[in-house]
Amino acid sequence: MSDLVEHADTMQDHWWWRPGWRVGRHFHACHFTISPQTELVQLVQLYQQALRPFSGLDLIPTPWLHLTMQGFGFLDVLTDDQVADLEHAIRHRLARVPAPIVTFHRPVVRREAIYLPATPAEPIACVRHQVRAAIAEVLGQDHVELAPEQAGAFRPHVSVAYSNSTQAAGPIVDAVTEVDAPAVTVILDHVGLIEFHRDNRMYEWTRDVQVPIGH
């Protein structure tokens, strides 16, 4: 998880419909919601300012900034009791792990998004491990393995923009490389239990229950 990730040569549309998704369908997840992290938001906005000339990018508004961690399932699949049991199990487990302290600095241009890696990755992976353990406890291990984000390839990051078309990555790499921005270190002491959709070419949540980490 500490491996360096290289820039892509070409970007593609992020908004293809992944299995199970359709207009109007909502999803349960446990992600870090970033809007309360003022310094990190300012760093994101510095890079977004450099990316505004690119019509092939969808810049992520501050309310929807997040660090993807772990999905649970669609709202029309999980029952209210299952969701309540998951929240209880996650709260219990996350009270016993330290809040991650991580740094964000230079963005990476990948095929579908420009994002800021979180370093070191291990503290966030530790939180994610506990969330996955809670899913296994409540829903069963098979449900964890079928989750959209798989454990082995997990690289924690906060996306700055999504690609909405096929385009060369080089000019975008040049634009973000020219930005003079400081590194930002934050304490991620809460995760959000969120319900979100992607109807408007953006991940937008309609519910966000904050769960403390380490207390």
PDB file of C-alpha atoms in Angstrom:
ATOM      1  CA  MET A   1       0.000   0.000   0.000  1.00  0.00           C
ATOM      2  CA  SER A   2       2.991   2.313   0.238  1.00  0.00           C
ATOM      3  CA  ASP A   3       3.960   1.743  -3.438  1.00  0.00           C
ATOM      4  CA  LEU A   4       4.245   4.864  -5.544  1.00  0.00           C
ATOM      5  CA  VAL A   5       1.474   5.282  -8.121  1.00  0.00           C
ATOM      6  CA  GLU A   6       2.460   6.700 -11.495  1.00  0.00           C
ATOM      7  CA  HIS A   7       0.467   9.147 -13.605  1.00  0.00           C
ATOM      8  CA  ALA A   8      -1.634   7.663 -16.376  1.00  0.00           C
ATOM      9  CA  ASP A   9      -1.020   8.535 -20.020  1.00  0.00           C
ATOM     10  CA  THR A  10      -4.699   8.666 -20.978  1.00  0.00           C
ATOM     11  CA  MET A  11      -7.872   9.339 -18.978  1.00  0.00           C
ATOM     12  CA  GLN A  12     -11.305   7.804 -19.536  1.00  0.00           C
ATOM     13  CA  ASP A  13     -14.882   8.453 -18.441  1.00  0.00           C
ATOM     14  CA  HIS A  14     -15.366   7.643 -14.742  1.00  0.00           C
ATOM     15  CA  TRP A  15     -19.150   7.610 -14.971  1.00  0.00           C
ATOM     16  CA  TRP A  16     -19.768   4.243 -16.630  1.00  0.00           C
ATOM     17  CA  TRP A  17     -22.435   2.239 -14.827  1.00  0.00           C
ATOM     18  CA  ARG A  18     -20.845  -0.313 -12.547  1.00  0.00           C
ATOM     19  CA  PRO A  19     -22.693  -3.598 -11.795  1.00  0.00           C
ATOM     20  CA  GLY A  20     -25.886  -3.029  -9.835  1.00  0.00           C
ATOM     21  CA  TRP A  21     -25.938   0.734 -10.254  1.00  0.00           C
ATOM     22  CA  ARG A  22     -28.736   2.652 -11.984  1.00  0.00           C
ATOM     23  CA  VAL A  23     -30.385   6.048 -11.732  1.00  0.00           C
ATOM     24  CA  GLY A  24     -32.196   6.424  -8.421  1.00  0.00           C
ATOM     25  CA  ARG A  25     -30.395   3.591  -6.615  1.00  0.00           C
ATOM     26  CA  HIS A  26     -28.643   4.457  -3.345  1.00  0.00           C
ATOM     27  CA  PHE A  27     -25.741   2.724  -1.604  1.00  0.00           C
ATOM     28  CA  HIS A  28     -24.537   2.292   1.998  1.00  0.00           C
ATOM     29  CA  ALA A  29     -20.853   2.909   2.753  1.00  0.00           C
ATOM     30  CA  CYS A  30     -18.387   3.852   5.456  1.00  0.00           C
ATOM     31  CA  HIS A  31     -16.166   6.646   4.087  1.00  0.00           C
ATOM     32  CA  PHE A  32     -14.259   9.543   5.566  1.00  0.00           C
ATOM     33  CA  THR A  33     -16.149  12.727   4.705  1.00  0.00           C
ATOM     34  CA  ILE A  34     -13.624  15.524   4.249  1.00  0.00           C
ATOM     35  CA  SER A  35     -15.482  18.843   4.243  1.00  0.00           C
ATOM     36  CA  PRO A  36     -14.754  19.571   7.973  1.00  0.00           C
ATOM     37  CA  GLN A  37     -10.985  19.333   7.283  1.00  0.00           C
ATOM     38  CA  THR A  38     -10.419  22.996   6.380  1.00  0.00           C
ATOM     39  CA  GLU A  39      -6.728  22.810   5.457  1.00  0.00           C
ATOM     40  CA  LEU A  40      -7.232  19.729   3.325  1.00  0.00           C
ATOM     41  CA  VAL A  41     -10.180  21.358   1.557  1.00  0.00           C
ATOM     42  CA  GLN A  42      -7.984  24.373   0.801  1.00  0.00           C
ATOM     43  CA  LEU A  43      -5.328  22.083  -0.688  1.00  0.00           C
ATOM     44  CA  VAL A  44      -7.947  20.416  -2.886  1.00  0.00           C
ATOM     45  CA  GLN A  45      -9.196  23.814  -4.035  1.00  0.00           C
ATOM     46  CA  LEU A  46      -5.697  24.933  -5.016  1.00  0.00           C
ATOM     47  CA  TYR A  47      -5.426  22.018  -7.400  1.00  0.00           C
ATOM     48  CA  GLN A  48      -8.997  22.433  -8.604  1.00  0.00           C
ATOM     49  CA  GLN A  49      -8.242  26.025  -9.577  1.00  0.00           C
ATOM     50  CA  ALA A  50      -5.496  24.736 -11.884  1.00  0.00           C
ATOM     51  CA  LEU A  51      -7.884  22.154 -13.351  1.00  0.00           C
ATOM     52  CA  ARG A  52     -10.774  24.504 -14.170  1.00  0.00           C
ATOM     53  CA  PRO A  53      -9.746  24.994 -17.823  1.00  0.00           C
ATOM     54  CA  PHE A  54     -10.257  21.266 -18.536  1.00  0.00           C
ATOM     55  CA  SER A  55     -13.844  20.635 -19.644  1.00  0.00           C
ATOM     56  CA  GLY A  56     -13.253  16.891 -19.481  1.00  0.00           C
ATOM     57  CA  LEU A  57     -12.997  16.995 -15.693  1.00  0.00           C
ATOM     58  CA  ASP A  58     -15.741  17.159 -13.069  1.00  0.00           C
ATOM     59  CA  LEU A  59     -14.344  19.029 -10.067  1.00  0.00           C
ATOM     60  CA  ILE A  60     -15.703  17.670  -6.784  1.00  0.00           C
ATOM     61  CA  PRO A  61     -17.615  20.278  -4.723  1.00  0.00           C
ATOM     62  CA  THR A  62     -16.524  20.630  -1.096  1.00  0.00           C
ATOM     63  CA  PRO A  63     -19.617  18.926   0.414  1.00  0.00           C
ATOM     64  CA  TRP A  64     -18.878  15.743  -1.545  1.00  0.00           C
ATOM     65  CA  LEU A  65     -15.151  15.408  -0.862  1.00  0.00           C
ATOM     66  CA  HIS A  66     -14.419  12.025   0.691  1.00  0.00           C
ATOM     67  CA  LEU A  67     -11.902   9.270   1.209  1.00  0.00           C
ATOM     68  CA  THR A  68     -13.428   6.033  -0.057  1.00  0.00           C
ATOM     69  CA  MET A  69     -13.051   3.215   2.420  1.00  0.00           C
ATOM     70  CA  GLN A  70     -15.679   0.456   2.341  1.00  0.00           C
ATOM     71  CA  GLY A  71     -19.101  -0.174   0.830  1.00  0.00           C
ATOM     72  CA  PHE A  72     -21.844  -2.239   2.496  1.00  0.00           C
ATOM     73  CA  GLY A  73     -24.560  -2.712  -0.108  1.00  0.00           C
ATOM     74  CA  PHE A  74     -27.555  -1.112  -1.771  1.00  0.00           C
ATOM     75  CA  LEU A  75     -30.392   0.335   0.288  1.00  0.00           C
ATOM     76  CA  ASP A  76     -32.925  -1.966  -1.366  1.00  0.00           C
ATOM     77  CA  VAL A  77     -30.871  -5.029  -0.354  1.00  0.00           C
ATOM     78  CA  LEU A  78     -29.997  -4.379   3.313  1.00  0.00           C
ATOM     79  CA  THR A  79     -32.702  -4.212   5.967  1.00  0.00           C
ATOM     80  CA  ASP A  80     -32.976  -1.440   8.555  1.00  0.00           C
ATOM     81  CA  ASP A  81     -32.044  -3.946  11.270  1.00  0.00           C
ATOM     82  CA  GLN A  82     -28.901  -4.980   9.391  1.00  0.00           C
ATOM     83  CA  VAL A  83     -27.853  -1.358   8.968  1.00  0.00           C
ATOM     84  CA  ALA A  84     -28.465  -0.643  12.667  1.00  0.00           C
ATOM     85  CA  ASP A  85     -26.461  -3.730  13.673  1.00  0.00           C
ATOM     86  CA  LEU A  86     -23.620  -2.650  11.362  1.00  0.00           C
ATOM     87  CA  GLU A  87     -23.524   0.814  12.905  1.00  0.00           C
ATOM     88  CA  HIS A  88     -23.362  -0.687  16.403  1.00  0.00           C
ATOM     89  CA  ALA A  89     -20.559  -3.094  15.441  1.00  0.00           C
ATOM     90  CA  ILE A  90     -18.552  -0.367  13.704  1.00  0.00           C
ATOM     91  CA  ARG A  91     -18.893   2.019  16.638  1.00  0.00           C
ATOM     92  CA  HIS A  92     -17.711  -0.691  19.034  1.00  0.00           C
ATOM     93  CA  ARG A  93     -14.679  -1.628  16.946  1.00  0.00           C
ATOM     94  CA  LEU A  94     -13.555   1.879  15.993  1.00  0.00           C
ATOM     95  CA  ALA A  95     -13.608   3.033  19.613  1.00  0.00           C
ATOM     96  CA  ARG A  96     -10.580   0.787  20.147  1.00  0.00           C
ATOM     97  CA  VAL A  97      -8.289   1.920  17.299  1.00  0.00           C
ATOM     98  CA  PRO A  98      -6.272   5.155  17.044  1.00  0.00           C
ATOM     99  CA  ALA A  99      -7.429   7.933  14.770  1.00  0.00           C
ATOM    100  CA  PRO A 100      -5.240   8.019  11.622  1.00  0.00           C
ATOM    101  CA  ILE A 101      -2.789  10.895  11.251  1.00  0.00           C
ATOM    102  CA  VAL A 102      -2.015  11.201   7.551  1.00  0.00           C
ATOM    103  CA  THR A 103      -0.480  13.655   5.099  1.00  0.00           C
ATOM    104  CA  PHE A 104      -1.677  14.820   1.672  1.00  0.00           C
ATOM    105  CA  HIS A 105       0.486  16.729  -0.781  1.00  0.00           C
ATOM    106  CA  ARG A 106       0.944  16.079  -4.510  1.00  0.00           C
ATOM    107  CA  PRO A 107      -1.877  14.665  -6.665  1.00  0.00           C
ATOM    108  CA  VAL A 108      -1.739  11.659  -8.956  1.00  0.00           C
ATOM    109  CA  VAL A 109      -3.473  11.660 -12.344  1.00  0.00           C
ATOM    110  CA  ARG A 110      -5.043   8.246 -12.921  1.00  0.00           C
ATOM    111  CA  ARG A 111      -7.285   6.922 -15.685  1.00  0.00           C
ATOM    112  CA  GLU A 112     -10.568   8.022 -14.116  1.00  0.00           C
ATOM    113  CA  ALA A 113      -9.637  10.628 -11.488  1.00  0.00           C
ATOM    114  CA  ILE A 114      -7.077  13.034 -10.087  1.00  0.00           C
ATOM    115  CA  TYR A 115      -6.515  12.283  -6.424  1.00  0.00           C
ATOM    116  CA  LEU A 116      -4.381  13.087  -3.401  1.00  0.00           C
ATOM    117  CA  PRO A 117      -2.836   9.948  -1.836  1.00  0.00           C
ATOM    118  CA  ALA A 118      -2.946   9.663   1.950  1.00  0.00           C
ATOM    119  CA  THR A 119       0.379   8.725   3.536  1.00  0.00           C
ATOM    120  CA  PRO A 120       1.089   6.611   5.372  1.00  0.00           C
ATOM    121  CA  ALA A 121      -1.666   4.286   4.188  1.00  0.00           C
ATOM    122  CA  GLU A 122      -1.423   1.854   7.095  1.00  0.00           C
ATOM    123  CA  PRO A 123      -3.415   3.786   9.752  1.00  0.00           C
ATOM    124  CA  ILE A 124      -6.392   4.107   7.403  1.00  0.00           C
ATOM    125  CA  ALA A 125      -6.044   0.467   6.380  1.00  0.00           C
ATOM    126  CA  CYS A 126      -6.251  -0.428  10.078  1.00  0.00           C
ATOM    127  CA  VAL A 127      -9.559   1.432  10.395  1.00  0.00           C
ATOM    128  CA  ARG A 128     -10.818  -0.218   7.225  1.00  0.00           C
ATOM    129  CA  HIS A 129      -9.864  -3.641   8.551  1.00  0.00           C
ATOM    130  CA  GLN A 130     -12.102  -3.066  11.572  1.00  0.00           C
ATOM    131  CA  VAL A 131     -14.980  -1.919   9.361  1.00  0.00           C
ATOM    132  CA  ARG A 132     -14.607  -5.020   7.203  1.00  0.00           C
ATOM    133  CA  ALA A 133     -14.519  -7.174  10.336  1.00  0.00           C
ATOM    134  CA  ALA A 134     -17.794  -5.570  11.437  1.00  0.00           C
ATOM    135  CA  ILE A 135     -19.368  -6.378   8.073  1.00  0.00           C
ATOM    136  CA  ALA A 136     -18.223  -9.994   8.388  1.00  0.00           C
ATOM    137  CA  GLU A 137     -19.632 -10.148  11.920  1.00  0.00           C
ATOM    138  CA  VAL A 138     -23.066  -8.793  10.948  1.00  0.00           C
ATOM    139  CA  LEU A 139     -23.554  -9.857   7.316  1.00  0.00           C
ATOM    140  CA  GLY A 140     -21.079 -12.714   6.897  1.00  0.00           C
ATOM    141  CA  GLN A 141     -17.607 -12.994   5.390  1.00  0.00           C
ATOM    142  CA  ASP A 142     -18.937 -13.568   1.873  1.00  0.00           C
ATOM    143  CA  HIS A 143     -20.472 -10.102   1.889  1.00  0.00           C
ATOM    144  CA  VAL A 144     -17.081  -8.539   2.658  1.00  0.00           C
ATOM    145  CA  GLU A 145     -15.384 -10.305  -0.229  1.00  0.00           C
ATOM    146  CA  LEU A 146     -18.093  -9.150  -2.638  1.00  0.00           C
ATOM    147  CA  ALA A 147     -17.681  -5.516  -1.603  1.00  0.00           C
ATOM    148  CA  PRO A 148     -16.717  -3.169  -4.484  1.00  0.00           C
ATOM    149  CA  GLU A 149     -13.415  -2.149  -2.893  1.00  0.00           C
ATOM    150  CA  GLN A 150     -11.131  -5.115  -2.325  1.00  0.00           C
ATOM    151  CA  ALA A 151      -8.577  -5.180   0.471  1.00  0.00           C
ATOM    152  CA  GLY A 152      -5.437  -6.015  -1.483  1.00  0.00           C
ATOM    153  CA  ALA A 153      -5.536  -3.037  -3.847  1.00  0.00           C
ATOM    154  CA  PHE A 154      -6.572  -0.447  -1.278  1.00  0.00           C
ATOM    155  CA  ARG A 155      -4.769   2.893  -1.714  1.00  0.00           C
ATOM    156  CA  PRO A 156      -6.427   5.568   0.451  1.00  0.00           C
ATOM    157  CA  HIS A 157      -6.903   8.886  -1.308  1.00  0.00           C
ATOM    158  CA  VAL A 158      -9.110  11.941  -1.639  1.00  0.00           C
ATOM    159  CA  SER A 159     -10.223  12.606  -5.209  1.00  0.00           C
ATOM    160  CA  VAL A 160      -9.996  16.165  -6.552  1.00  0.00           C
ATOM    161  CA  ALA A 161     -11.781  15.617  -9.877  1.00  0.00           C
ATOM    162  CA  TYR A 162     -13.254  12.834 -12.008  1.00  0.00           C
ATOM    163  CA  SER A 163     -12.683  12.415 -15.716  1.00  0.00           C
ATOM    164  CA  ASN A 164     -15.855  12.566 -17.816  1.00  0.00           C
ATOM    165  CA  SER A 165     -14.280  11.739 -21.204  1.00  0.00           C
ATOM    166  CA  THR A 166     -11.341  10.126 -22.982  1.00  0.00           C
ATOM    167  CA  GLN A 167      -8.469  12.608 -22.951  1.00  0.00           C
ATOM    168  CA  ALA A 168      -4.696  12.898 -22.808  1.00  0.00           C
ATOM    169  CA  ALA A 169      -3.389  13.040 -19.241  1.00  0.00           C
ATOM    170  CA  GLY A 170      -0.189  14.959 -20.044  1.00  0.00           C
ATOM    171  CA  PRO A 171      -1.598  18.520 -19.999  1.00  0.00           C
ATOM    172  CA  ILE A 172      -3.439  17.740 -16.752  1.00  0.00           C
ATOM    173  CA  VAL A 173      -0.255  16.382 -15.164  1.00  0.00           C
ATOM    174  CA  ASP A 174       1.552  19.567 -16.229  1.00  0.00           C
ATOM    175  CA  ALA A 175      -1.178  21.768 -14.723  1.00  0.00           C
ATOM    176  CA  VAL A 176      -1.118  20.167 -11.269  1.00  0.00           C
ATOM    177  CA  THR A 177       2.677  19.907 -11.246  1.00  0.00           C
ATOM    178  CA  GLU A 178       2.946  23.679 -11.594  1.00  0.00           C
ATOM    179  CA  VAL A 179       0.866  24.289  -8.445  1.00  0.00           C
ATOM    180  CA  ASP A 180       2.924  25.448  -5.461  1.00  0.00           C
ATOM    181  CA  ALA A 181       1.109  23.858  -2.549  1.00  0.00           C
ATOM    182  CA  PRO A 182       2.184  22.817   0.957  1.00  0.00           C
ATOM    183  CA  ALA A 183       1.694  19.362   2.392  1.00  0.00           C
ATOM    184  CA  VAL A 184      -1.247  19.076   4.779  1.00  0.00           C
ATOM    185  CA  THR A 185      -1.401  16.711   7.766  1.00  0.00           C
ATOM    186  CA  VAL A 186      -4.779  15.893   9.307  1.00  0.00           C
ATOM    187  CA  ILE A 187      -6.251  13.728  12.041  1.00  0.00           C
ATOM    188  CA  LEU A 188      -9.124  11.635  10.708  1.00  0.00           C
ATOM    189  CA  ASP A 189     -10.997  11.102  13.953  1.00  0.00           C
ATOM    190  CA  HIS A 190     -14.460  10.344  12.509  1.00  0.00           C
ATOM    191  CA  VAL A 191     -15.837   8.216   9.695  1.00  0.00           C
ATOM    192  CA  GLY A 192     -19.171   8.776   8.014  1.00  0.00           C
ATOM    193  CA  LEU A 193     -21.816   6.092   7.641  1.00  0.00           C
ATOM    194  CA  ILE A 194     -23.342   7.449   4.472  1.00  0.00           C
ATOM    195  CA  GLU A 195     -26.091   6.733   1.968  1.00  0.00           C
ATOM    196  CA  PHE A 196     -25.309   8.095  -1.470  1.00  0.00           C
ATOM    197  CA  HIS A 197     -26.311   8.081  -5.135  1.00  0.00           C
ATOM    198  CA  ARG A 198     -24.516   9.032  -8.350  1.00  0.00           C
ATOM    199  CA  ASP A 199     -27.446  10.347 -10.399  1.00  0.00           C
ATOM    200  CA  ASN A 200     -25.858  13.733 -11.176  1.00  0.00           C
ATOM    201  CA  ARG A 201     -22.366  12.655 -12.286  1.00  0.00           C
ATOM    202  CA  MET A 202     -21.160  13.043  -8.697  1.00  0.00           C
ATOM    203  CA  TYR A 203     -21.316  11.000  -5.472  1.00  0.00           C
ATOM    204  CA  GLU A 204     -23.866  12.809  -3.295  1.00  0.00           C
ATOM    205  CA  TRP A 205     -25.039  11.535   0.057  1.00  0.00           C
ATOM    206  CA  THR A 206     -28.441  11.929   1.622  1.00  0.00           C
ATOM    207  CA  ARG A 207     -27.370  10.613   5.047  1.00  0.00           C
ATOM    208  CA  ASP A 208     -24.103  11.026   6.949  1.00  0.00           C
ATOM    209  CA  VAL A 209     -23.821   9.643  10.489  1.00  0.00           C
ATOM    210  CA  GLN A 210     -20.441  10.470  12.022  1.00  0.00           C
ATOM    211  CA  VAL A 211     -18.767   7.726  14.063  1.00  0.00           C
ATOM    212  CA  PRO A 212     -15.771   8.644  16.283  1.00  0.00           C
ATOM    213  CA  ILE A 213     -12.463   6.790  16.074  1.00  0.00           C
ATOM    214  CA  GLY A 214     -10.388   6.124  19.174  1.00  0.00           C
ATOM    215  CA  HIS A 215     -12.956   7.170  21.768  1.00  0.00           C
TER     216      HIS A 215
END
